[in-house]
mmCIF file of C-alpha atoms and ligand atoms in Angstrom:
data_model
loop_
_atom_site.group_PDB
_atom_site.id
_atom_site.type_symbol
_atom_site.label_atom_id
_atom_site.label_comp_id
_atom_site.label_asym_id
_atom_site.label_seq_id
_atom_site.Cartn_x
_atom_site.Cartn_y
_atom_site.Cartn_z
ATOM 1 C CA MET U 179 93.188 137.443 121.735
ATOM 2 C CA ASN U 180 92.266 135.999 125.109
ATOM 3 C CA THR U 181 91.815 132.203 124.956
ATOM 4 C CA ARG U 182 89.292 130.767 127.401
ATOM 5 C CA LEU U 183 89.455 127.134 128.543
ATOM 6 C CA LEU U 184 85.978 126.015 129.639
ATOM 7 C CA LYS U 185 84.735 122.696 130.974
ATOM 8 C CA ALA U 186 82.540 121.348 128.162
ATOM 9 C CA ASP U 187 79.130 121.682 129.860
ATOM 10 C CA GLU U 188 75.866 122.618 128.147
ATOM 11 C CA GLU U 189 76.396 126.350 128.529
ATOM 12 C CA ALA U 190 79.935 126.244 127.143
ATOM 13 C CA ILE U 191 78.773 124.167 124.165
ATOM 14 C CA LEU U 192 76.035 126.714 123.361
ATOM 15 C CA GLU U 193 78.608 129.485 123.524
ATOM 16 C CA ALA U 194 80.863 127.471 121.211
ATOM 17 C CA GLY U 195 77.955 127.134 118.781
ATOM 18 C CA GLU U 196 77.451 130.915 118.738
ATOM 19 C CA LEU U 197 81.142 131.553 118.087
ATOM 20 C CA LEU U 198 81.197 128.994 115.249
ATOM 21 C CA ARG U 199 78.114 130.552 113.615
ATOM 22 C CA LYS U 200 79.880 133.923 113.718
ATOM 23 C CA GLY U 201 82.848 132.444 111.844
ATOM 24 C CA GLU U 202 85.107 132.098 114.922
ATOM 25 C CA LEU U 203 87.147 129.026 115.897
ATOM 26 C CA VAL U 204 86.632 126.600 118.805
ATOM 27 C CA ALA U 205 88.867 123.693 119.878
ATOM 28 C CA PHE U 206 86.956 120.602 121.029
ATOM 29 C CA PRO U 207 87.483 116.983 122.106
ATOM 30 C CA THR U 208 86.778 114.008 119.841
ATOM 31 C CA GLU U 209 87.365 110.304 120.508
ATOM 32 C CA THR U 210 90.660 110.427 118.548
ATOM 33 C CA VAL U 211 92.415 113.767 119.269
ATOM 34 C CA TYR U 212 91.315 117.367 119.939
ATOM 35 C CA GLY U 213 90.114 119.260 116.844
ATOM 36 C CA LEU U 214 90.193 122.953 115.896
ATOM 37 C CA GLY U 215 86.737 123.685 114.482
ATOM 38 C CA GLY U 216 85.321 126.352 112.175
ATOM 39 C CA ASP U 217 82.225 126.596 109.947
ATOM 40 C CA ALA U 218 83.065 124.434 106.896
ATOM 41 C CA PHE U 219 80.894 126.533 104.556
ATOM 42 C CA CYS U 220 82.617 129.758 105.597
ATOM 43 C CA ALA U 221 85.831 130.340 103.591
ATOM 44 C CA ALA U 222 87.006 132.964 106.094
ATOM 45 C CA SER U 223 86.754 130.465 108.986
ATOM 46 C CA SER U 224 88.855 127.933 107.117
ATOM 47 C CA LYS U 225 91.473 130.600 106.445
ATOM 48 C CA LYS U 226 91.534 131.362 110.176
ATOM 49 C CA ILE U 227 92.170 127.670 110.904
ATOM 50 C CA TYR U 228 95.244 127.624 108.661
ATOM 51 C CA ALA U 229 96.510 130.855 110.203
ATOM 52 C CA ALA U 230 95.990 129.706 113.827
ATOM 53 C CA LYS U 231 97.854 126.424 113.239
ATOM 54 C CA GLY U 232 100.492 127.822 110.893
ATOM 55 C CA ARG U 233 99.382 125.100 108.466
ATOM 56 C CA PRO U 234 100.064 125.115 104.698
ATOM 57 C CA SER U 235 96.786 126.021 102.976
ATOM 58 C CA ASP U 236 97.042 123.204 100.401
ATOM 59 C CA ASN U 237 96.445 120.669 103.197
ATOM 60 C CA PRO U 238 92.681 119.969 103.212
ATOM 61 C CA LEU U 239 90.499 119.908 106.342
ATOM 62 C CA ILE U 240 88.111 117.147 107.455
ATOM 63 C CA VAL U 241 84.437 118.201 107.610
ATOM 64 C CA HIS U 242 82.782 116.899 110.786
ATOM 65 C CA ILE U 243 79.046 116.210 110.816
ATOM 66 C CA ALA U 244 76.669 115.033 113.551
ATOM 67 C CA GLU U 245 74.121 113.133 111.412
ATOM 68 C CA LEU U 246 74.586 110.834 108.428
ATOM 69 C CA SER U 247 71.983 112.739 106.366
ATOM 70 C CA ALA U 248 74.176 115.872 106.534
ATOM 71 C CA ALA U 249 76.667 114.219 104.145
ATOM 72 C CA GLU U 250 74.340 114.851 101.200
ATOM 73 C CA ARG U 251 74.961 118.601 101.387
ATOM 74 C CA LEU U 252 78.696 117.943 101.028
ATOM 75 C CA SER U 253 78.698 115.437 98.180
ATOM 76 C CA PRO U 254 76.495 115.018 95.085
ATOM 77 C CA GLU U 255 77.283 111.307 94.724
ATOM 78 C CA LEU U 256 77.774 109.196 97.812
ATOM 79 C CA PRO U 257 78.749 105.653 96.761
ATOM 80 C CA GLU U 258 77.087 102.613 98.283
ATOM 81 C CA SER U 259 80.340 101.815 100.090
ATOM 82 C CA PHE U 260 79.986 105.142 101.935
ATOM 83 C CA TYR U 261 76.648 104.102 103.430
ATOM 84 C CA THR U 262 77.890 100.578 104.213
ATOM 85 C CA LEU U 263 80.902 101.922 106.128
ATOM 86 C CA ALA U 264 78.872 104.654 107.834
ATOM 87 C CA GLU U 265 76.439 102.063 109.139
ATOM 88 C CA ALA U 266 79.266 99.874 110.451
ATOM 89 C CA PHE U 267 81.666 102.475 111.881
ATOM 90 C CA TRP U 268 79.875 105.818 112.500
ATOM 91 C CA PRO U 269 79.884 107.493 114.863
ATOM 92 C CA GLY U 270 83.561 106.558 115.086
ATOM 93 C CA PRO U 271 87.205 107.080 114.077
ATOM 94 C CA LEU U 272 86.717 106.744 110.312
ATOM 95 C CA THR U 273 86.990 109.558 107.741
ATOM 96 C CA MET U 274 85.727 108.962 104.197
ATOM 97 C CA ILE U 275 86.784 110.861 101.068
ATOM 98 C CA VAL U 276 84.174 111.433 98.367
ATOM 99 C CA ASN U 277 83.564 113.946 95.560
ATOM 100 C CA LYS U 278 82.516 117.360 96.839
ATOM 101 C CA ARG U 279 79.768 119.785 95.881
ATOM 102 C CA PRO U 280 80.930 123.097 94.372
ATOM 103 C CA GLU U 281 79.168 125.048 97.180
ATOM 104 C CA LEU U 282 81.748 123.802 99.681
ATOM 105 C CA PRO U 283 84.559 126.397 99.580
ATOM 106 C CA GLY U 284 87.919 125.378 98.147
ATOM 107 C CA GLU U 285 89.499 127.004 101.219
ATOM 108 C CA THR U 286 88.101 124.102 103.269
ATOM 109 C CA THR U 287 89.281 121.326 100.934
ATOM 110 C CA GLY U 288 92.693 122.724 100.069
ATOM 111 C CA GLY U 289 91.507 123.338 96.501
ATOM 112 C CA LEU U 290 90.705 119.629 95.872
ATOM 113 C CA ASP U 291 87.441 118.488 94.268
ATOM 114 C CA THR U 292 86.983 115.852 96.975
ATOM 115 C CA VAL U 293 85.962 116.236 100.634
ATOM 116 C CA ALA U 294 86.892 114.236 103.737
ATOM 117 C CA ILE U 295 83.850 113.576 105.973
ATOM 118 C CA ARG U 296 83.792 112.281 109.539
ATOM 119 C CA LEU U 297 81.060 111.674 112.145
ATOM 120 C CA PRO U 298 82.936 111.509 115.470
ATOM 121 C CA ASP U 299 81.997 109.401 118.488
ATOM 122 C CA HIS U 300 82.133 111.987 121.257
ATOM 123 C CA PRO U 301 79.115 113.603 122.962
ATOM 124 C CA VAL U 302 80.776 117.040 123.216
ATOM 125 C CA ALA U 303 81.844 117.002 119.562
ATOM 126 C CA LEU U 304 78.378 115.956 118.385
ATOM 127 C CA ALA U 305 76.561 118.568 120.502
ATOM 128 C CA MET U 306 78.980 121.303 119.407
ATOM 129 C CA ILE U 307 78.714 120.410 115.698
ATOM 130 C CA LYS U 308 74.906 120.671 115.951
ATOM 131 C CA ALA U 309 75.077 123.964 117.876
ATOM 132 C CA GLY U 310 77.543 125.327 115.307
ATOM 133 C CA GLY U 311 75.355 124.690 112.254
ATOM 134 C CA GLY U 312 76.106 121.063 111.431
ATOM 135 C CA TYR U 313 79.268 121.341 109.295
ATOM 136 C CA ILE U 314 82.506 121.859 111.204
ATOM 137 C CA ALA U 315 85.855 121.787 109.400
ATOM 138 C CA ALA U 316 88.484 120.616 111.863
ATOM 139 C CA PRO U 317 92.104 119.580 111.705
ATOM 140 C CA SER U 318 93.838 118.349 114.834
ATOM 141 C CA ALA U 319 94.186 121.282 117.271
ATOM 142 C CA ASN U 320 98.002 121.312 117.464
ATOM 143 C CA ALA U 321 100.282 123.954 116.036
ATOM 144 C CA SER U 322 101.518 122.642 112.669
ATOM 145 C CA GLY U 323 104.456 120.248 113.200
ATOM 146 C CA ARG U 324 103.628 119.475 116.863
ATOM 147 C CA PRO U 325 102.053 116.190 118.039
ATOM 148 C CA SER U 326 98.239 116.151 117.990
ATOM 149 C CA PRO U 327 96.643 117.129 121.325
ATOM 150 C CA THR U 328 95.145 114.410 123.511
ATOM 151 C CA LEU U 329 94.346 116.827 126.374
ATOM 152 C CA ALA U 330 92.824 120.346 126.418
ATOM 153 C CA GLU U 331 96.059 121.551 128.075
ATOM 154 C CA HIS U 332 98.010 120.531 124.952
ATOM 155 C CA VAL U 333 95.741 122.769 122.860
ATOM 156 C CA MET U 334 96.356 125.622 125.303
ATOM 157 C CA GLU U 335 100.138 125.109 124.979
ATOM 158 C CA ASP U 336 99.969 125.402 121.185
ATOM 159 C CA LEU U 337 97.125 127.844 120.486
ATOM 160 C CA ASN U 338 96.900 130.162 123.509
ATOM 161 C CA GLY U 339 96.163 133.687 122.257
ATOM 162 C CA ARG U 340 95.210 132.446 118.765
ATOM 163 C CA ILE U 341 91.619 131.221 119.274
ATOM 164 C CA PRO U 342 88.779 132.425 121.548
ATOM 165 C CA LEU U 343 87.647 129.130 123.126
ATOM 166 C CA ILE U 344 88.787 125.619 124.051
ATOM 167 C CA LEU U 345 86.175 123.123 125.259
ATOM 168 C CA ASP U 346 87.761 120.846 127.857
ATOM 169 C CA GLY U 347 86.347 117.328 127.685
ATOM 170 C CA GLY U 348 89.232 115.595 129.475
ATOM 171 C CA GLU U 349 91.529 113.076 127.861
ATOM 172 C CA VAL U 350 90.550 111.620 124.453
ATOM 173 C CA GLY U 351 89.879 107.885 124.109
ATOM 174 C CA ILE U 352 92.098 106.672 121.244
ATOM 175 C CA GLY U 353 95.001 109.099 120.933
ATOM 176 C CA VAL U 354 95.819 108.792 117.215
ATOM 177 C CA GLU U 355 93.860 110.431 114.392
ATOM 178 C CA SER U 356 91.031 108.730 112.475
ATOM 179 C CA THR U 357 91.564 106.222 109.674
ATOM 180 C CA ILE U 358 91.135 107.961 106.305
ATOM 181 C CA VAL U 359 89.716 105.873 103.447
ATOM 182 C CA ASP U 360 89.425 107.258 99.920
ATOM 183 C CA LEU U 361 86.180 106.213 98.184
ATOM 184 C CA SER U 362 86.480 108.698 95.325
ATOM 185 C CA GLU U 363 88.321 106.382 92.912
ATOM 186 C CA GLY U 364 87.385 102.748 92.235
ATOM 187 C CA LYS U 365 89.076 100.574 94.845
ATOM 188 C CA PRO U 366 88.825 101.914 98.425
ATOM 189 C CA MET U 367 92.252 102.997 99.634
ATOM 190 C CA ILE U 368 93.515 103.812 103.129
ATOM 191 C CA LEU U 369 95.415 107.114 103.021
ATOM 192 C CA ARG U 370 96.069 107.299 106.784
ATOM 193 C CA PRO U 371 95.967 104.262 109.094
ATOM 194 C CA GLY U 372 94.016 104.524 112.348
ATOM 195 C CA TYR U 373 92.037 102.492 114.844
ATOM 196 C CA ILE U 374 89.786 101.105 112.056
ATOM 197 C CA THR U 375 92.048 98.755 110.099
ATOM 198 C CA ALA U 376 92.003 97.599 106.459
ATOM 199 C CA GLU U 377 90.839 94.151 107.638
ATOM 200 C CA MET U 378 87.878 95.703 109.473
ATOM 201 C CA LEU U 379 86.873 97.667 106.354
ATOM 202 C CA GLU U 380 87.268 94.620 104.087
ATOM 203 C CA ARG U 381 85.108 92.476 106.337
ATOM 204 C CA VAL U 382 82.225 94.947 106.022
ATOM 205 C CA LEU U 383 82.695 95.946 102.364
ATOM 206 C CA LYS U 384 83.378 92.357 101.232
ATOM 207 C CA GLN U 385 85.965 93.691 98.781
ATOM 208 C CA PRO U 386 89.720 94.375 98.935
ATOM 209 C CA VAL U 387 90.874 97.655 100.488
ATOM 210 C CA GLY U 388 94.268 99.044 99.510
ATOM 211 C CA THR U 389 96.725 100.924 101.692
ATOM 212 C CA ASP U 390 98.703 103.874 100.355
ATOM 213 C CA PRO U 391 102.144 102.220 99.885
ATOM 214 C CA ALA U 392 103.953 105.443 100.809
ATOM 215 C CA LEU U 393 102.771 105.298 104.446
ATOM 216 C CA LEU U 394 105.401 103.130 106.110
ATOM 217 C CA ARG U 395 108.306 103.677 103.709
ATOM 218 C CA PRO U 396 108.209 106.995 101.882
ATOM 219 C CA GLY U 397 110.260 107.122 98.732
ATOM 220 C CA GLU U 398 109.637 103.448 97.960
ATOM 221 C CA GLY U 399 105.899 103.910 97.438
ATOM 222 C CA GLY U 400 105.897 107.394 95.912
ATOM 223 C CA ARG U 401 104.072 110.403 97.334
ATOM 224 C CA PRO U 402 101.346 109.863 99.966
ATOM 225 C CA LYS U 403 97.970 110.817 98.492
ATOM 226 C CA ALA U 404 96.686 112.654 101.593
ATOM 227 C CA PRO U 405 98.546 115.980 101.437
ATOM 228 C CA GLY U 406 98.944 116.055 105.227
ATOM 229 C CA MET U 407 100.819 112.746 105.216
ATOM 230 C CA ARG U 408 103.610 114.335 103.156
ATOM 231 C CA TYR U 409 104.700 116.718 105.891
ATOM 232 C CA ARG U 410 106.966 115.734 108.764
ATOM 233 C CA HIS U 411 104.236 115.952 111.416
ATOM 234 C CA TYR U 412 104.406 114.835 115.015
ATOM 235 C CA ALA U 413 108.008 115.847 115.194
ATOM 236 C CA PRO U 414 109.564 116.216 118.632
ATOM 237 C CA LYS U 415 112.246 118.897 119.036
ATOM 238 C CA GLY U 416 114.957 116.305 119.703
ATOM 239 C CA SER U 417 116.208 113.931 117.016
ATOM 240 C CA MET U 418 114.479 110.554 117.240
ATOM 241 C CA GLN U 419 115.507 107.045 116.193
ATOM 242 C CA LEU U 420 113.453 103.876 116.256
ATOM 243 C CA VAL U 421 115.269 100.663 117.157
ATOM 244 C CA GLU U 422 113.859 97.445 115.678
ATOM 245 C CA GLY U 423 114.686 93.846 116.562
ATOM 246 C CA SER U 424 114.228 91.266 119.326
ATOM 247 C CA SER U 425 113.462 92.757 122.737
ATOM 248 C CA GLU U 426 116.896 91.894 124.232
ATOM 249 C CA ALA U 427 118.806 93.214 121.218
ATOM 250 C CA VAL U 428 116.796 96.457 121.241
ATOM 251 C CA VAL U 429 117.421 97.048 124.953
ATOM 252 C CA ARG U 430 121.143 96.335 124.499
ATOM 253 C CA GLU U 431 121.449 98.692 121.515
ATOM 254 C CA ILE U 432 119.564 101.553 123.203
ATOM 255 C CA CYS U 433 121.674 101.164 126.379
ATOM 256 C CA ARG U 434 124.843 101.233 124.285
ATOM 257 C CA ARG U 435 123.765 104.422 122.521
ATOM 258 C CA LEU U 436 122.768 106.032 125.825
ATOM 259 C CA SER U 437 126.173 105.319 127.336
ATOM 260 C CA GLU U 438 127.998 106.739 124.298
ATOM 261 C CA SER U 439 125.922 109.903 123.936
ATOM 262 C CA GLY U 440 126.961 113.112 125.636
ATOM 263 C CA LYS U 441 123.537 114.711 124.983
ATOM 264 C CA ARG U 442 120.322 114.862 127.013
ATOM 265 C CA CYS U 443 118.700 111.534 126.097
ATOM 266 C CA GLY U 444 115.181 110.187 126.334
ATOM 267 C CA VAL U 445 113.816 106.663 125.850
ATOM 268 C CA LEU U 446 110.340 105.607 124.712
ATOM 269 C CA CYS U 447 109.790 102.058 125.914
ATOM 270 C CA THR U 448 107.255 99.687 127.452
ATOM 271 C CA ASP U 449 106.320 98.486 130.946
ATOM 272 C CA GLU U 450 108.215 95.256 130.209
ATOM 273 C CA THR U 451 111.555 97.012 129.615
ATOM 274 C CA LYS U 452 111.471 100.370 131.432
ATOM 275 C CA GLU U 453 113.663 99.205 134.330
ATOM 276 C CA SER U 454 116.487 98.441 131.861
ATOM 277 C CA TYR U 455 117.218 102.059 130.939
ATOM 278 C CA ARG U 456 119.040 104.933 132.650
ATOM 279 C CA ALA U 457 118.484 108.239 130.802
ATOM 280 C CA ASP U 458 117.383 111.848 131.413
ATOM 281 C CA ALA U 459 113.807 110.752 130.623
ATOM 282 C CA VAL U 460 112.499 107.192 130.424
ATOM 283 C CA ILE U 461 108.837 107.041 129.399
ATOM 284 C CA SER U 462 106.881 103.801 129.202
ATOM 285 C CA LEU U 463 104.079 103.993 126.637
ATOM 286 C CA GLY U 464 102.287 101.114 128.378
ATOM 287 C CA SER U 465 102.344 97.363 128.147
ATOM 288 C CA ARG U 466 103.504 95.816 124.869
ATOM 289 C CA SER U 467 100.458 93.540 125.072
ATOM 290 C CA ASP U 468 98.079 96.537 125.071
ATOM 291 C CA LEU U 469 98.570 98.590 121.927
ATOM 292 C CA SER U 470 95.645 100.866 122.827
ATOM 293 C CA SER U 471 97.537 102.196 125.843
ATOM 294 C CA VAL U 472 100.640 102.725 123.695
ATOM 295 C CA ALA U 473 98.591 104.711 121.145
ATOM 296 C CA LEU U 474 96.983 106.835 123.846
ATOM 297 C CA SER U 475 100.326 107.705 125.492
ATOM 298 C CA LEU U 476 102.394 108.423 122.391
ATOM 299 C CA TYR U 477 101.674 112.103 121.654
ATOM 300 C CA ARG U 478 101.701 113.080 125.331
ATOM 301 C CA ALA U 479 105.074 111.340 125.704
ATOM 302 C CA LEU U 480 106.522 113.236 122.719
ATOM 303 C CA ARG U 481 105.397 116.513 124.316
ATOM 304 C CA GLU U 482 106.938 115.488 127.653
ATOM 305 C CA LEU U 483 110.274 114.805 125.961
ATOM 306 C CA ASP U 484 110.159 118.313 124.458
ATOM 307 C CA ASP U 485 109.336 119.834 127.853
ATOM 308 C CA ALA U 486 112.284 117.994 129.400
ATOM 309 C CA GLY U 487 114.632 119.510 126.788
ATOM 310 C CA ILE U 488 115.601 116.102 125.407
ATOM 311 C CA GLU U 489 118.023 116.268 122.454
ATOM 312 C CA GLU U 490 118.191 112.585 121.447
ATOM 313 C CA ILE U 491 115.297 110.125 121.633
ATOM 314 C CA TYR U 492 115.616 106.353 121.288
ATOM 315 C CA SER U 493 112.385 104.434 120.898
ATOM 316 C CA GLU U 494 111.418 100.784 120.869
ATOM 317 C CA SER U 495 109.230 99.793 117.916
ATOM 318 C CA PHE U 496 106.045 97.783 117.498
ATOM 319 C CA GLU U 497 104.515 95.217 115.141
ATOM 320 C CA THR U 498 102.617 96.714 112.188
ATOM 321 C CA GLU U 499 99.728 94.233 112.410
ATOM 322 C CA GLY U 500 96.208 95.672 112.878
ATOM 323 C CA PHE U 501 96.142 98.888 114.918
ATOM 324 C CA GLY U 502 99.960 98.614 115.133
ATOM 325 C CA MET U 503 100.127 99.972 111.578
ATOM 326 C CA ALA U 504 98.687 103.307 112.805
ATOM 327 C CA VAL U 505 100.950 103.450 115.853
ATOM 328 C CA MET U 506 104.111 102.680 113.862
ATOM 329 C CA ASN U 507 103.128 105.138 111.106
ATOM 330 C CA ARG U 508 102.995 107.949 113.708
ATOM 331 C CA MET U 509 106.240 106.822 115.354
ATOM 332 C CA LEU U 510 108.045 106.637 112.012
ATOM 333 C CA LYS U 511 106.862 110.139 111.142
ATOM 334 C CA ALA U 512 108.044 111.444 114.506
ATOM 335 C CA ALA U 513 111.429 109.848 113.823
ATOM 336 C CA GLY U 514 111.615 111.214 110.267
ATOM 337 C CA TYR U 515 111.723 107.503 109.243
ATOM 338 C CA SER U 516 115.074 106.962 110.968
ATOM 339 C CA VAL U 517 115.206 103.265 111.916
ATOM 340 C CA VAL U 518 118.088 101.191 113.304
ATOM 341 C CA LYS U 519 117.738 97.410 112.802
ATOM 342 C CA VAL U 520 119.550 95.186 115.295
HETATM 343 O O1 TXA Z 896 90.875 112.079 114.038
HETATM 344 C C1 TXA Z 896 90.893 112.987 113.222
HETATM 345 O O2 TXA Z 896 90.702 112.790 111.993
HETATM 346 C C2 TXA Z 896 91.181 114.411 113.730
HETATM 347 C C3 TXA Z 896 89.989 114.849 114.582
HETATM 348 C C4 TXA Z 896 90.082 116.286 115.021
HETATM 349 O O3 TXA Z 896 88.801 114.595 113.916
HETATM 350 N N1 TXA Z 896 91.398 115.312 112.631
HETATM 351 C C5 TXA Z 896 92.541 115.302 111.902
HETATM 352 O O4 TXA Z 896 92.635 116.303 110.949
HETATM 353 O O5 TXA Z 896 93.423 114.507 112.090
HETATM 354 P P1 TXA Z 896 93.997 116.727 110.257
HETATM 355 O O6 TXA Z 896 93.668 117.948 109.480
HETATM 356 O O7 TXA Z 896 95.069 116.832 111.260
HETATM 357 O O8 TXA Z 896 94.296 115.587 109.241
HETATM 358 C C6 TXA Z 896 93.497 115.481 108.076
HETATM 359 C C7 TXA Z 896 94.209 114.654 107.039
HETATM 360 C C8 TXA Z 896 95.369 115.376 106.395
HETATM 361 O O9 TXA Z 896 96.425 114.453 106.195
HETATM 362 C C9 TXA Z 896 94.771 115.800 105.048
HETATM 363 O O10 TXA Z 896 95.750 115.976 104.070
HETATM 364 C C10 TXA Z 896 93.833 114.658 104.750
HETATM 365 O O11 TXA Z 896 93.273 114.364 105.997
HETATM 366 N N2 TXA Z 896 92.719 115.023 103.855
HETATM 367 C C11 TXA Z 896 91.665 115.841 104.130
HETATM 368 N N3 TXA Z 896 90.863 115.981 103.065
HETATM 369 C C12 TXA Z 896 91.400 115.218 102.079
HETATM 370 C C13 TXA Z 896 91.055 114.953 100.718
HETATM 371 N N4 TXA Z 896 89.976 115.486 100.161
HETATM 372 N N5 TXA Z 896 91.870 114.109 100.008
HETATM 373 C C14 TXA Z 896 92.978 113.569 100.576
HETATM 374 N N6 TXA Z 896 93.358 113.790 101.851
HETATM 375 C C15 TXA Z 896 92.589 114.608 102.585
HETATM 376 MG MG1 MG Z 897 96.873 116.861 112.164
#
């Protein structure tokens, strides 16, 4: 299949809509990462999504909508908390899990009786969802196991020849996937941390919000509830270790490991420390005081390390307060939870 990469103008979006209505797939920008969209009510489209990504079919897809009222066709019972959070955070990087209607194919929800719903904050995504019929199932548009795409070129790298169209909307805004909150069982529970934090949800809901304990330390907290959080995603080709401690101790430890290693080494660091390292690739994720820039650079940096043929990666770590929880969760997954404390 020939994959076309088109600037996301009005004409390209209409074409995307036609493809989606015919059951074909289209990759598109959102404010978090690029998504790989298909008609959520078409079981065959969902199957194509799994095939294109090489994704296990028990890992459910998020259904993207462009208007709040569309949620009623997905779920027979939307709790009050759903409307409260939608009003506060939609359009935006929040995905909510609720009970699903039987009409929504099990192929889309990985056989679960719940559905994840998201209304993204991106003009191209919203226009394309409308043009495509209003219900677009979309995982991140990476090949399974690769970092999520933050640029259309990343999608091309992973899915060239596997899908007919990529809408290019430039770089995304946030760079890590949406926060997922489960509203299907009593107490709201964060299954995947993102830009919208537990504190932000609690402030609006005026009730406690839990966080899946398996997210930062698997094994200690049991199995993550979101099936996708159980896989070793975001994995670079090289082996990766996070180094935790005071800034000076971390720099010293990484430099020691660099000098002892005979392999091609890469370092993920910050503007404050980048001059301290000599390695085959030294990538600053941004300033330590600006976590948003770190989040936005992370997946691109992991891809760059792969492209440079790096075999060993040493990375500085970050606080897990607020948005830091999402950033560290992705870094820990990339490192297969390998952490050195100094
Ligand atoms: O920011 C995002 O959410 C991006 C953009 C494209 O919107 N999408 C995204 O999709 O990250 P994906 O498929 O890469 O991640 C979806 C996650 C997976 O971990 C999946 O297991 C979980 O959501 N999930 C989906 N439906 C679920 C459900 N009903 N119950 C529990 N987890 C669910
Ligand atoms: Mg993904």
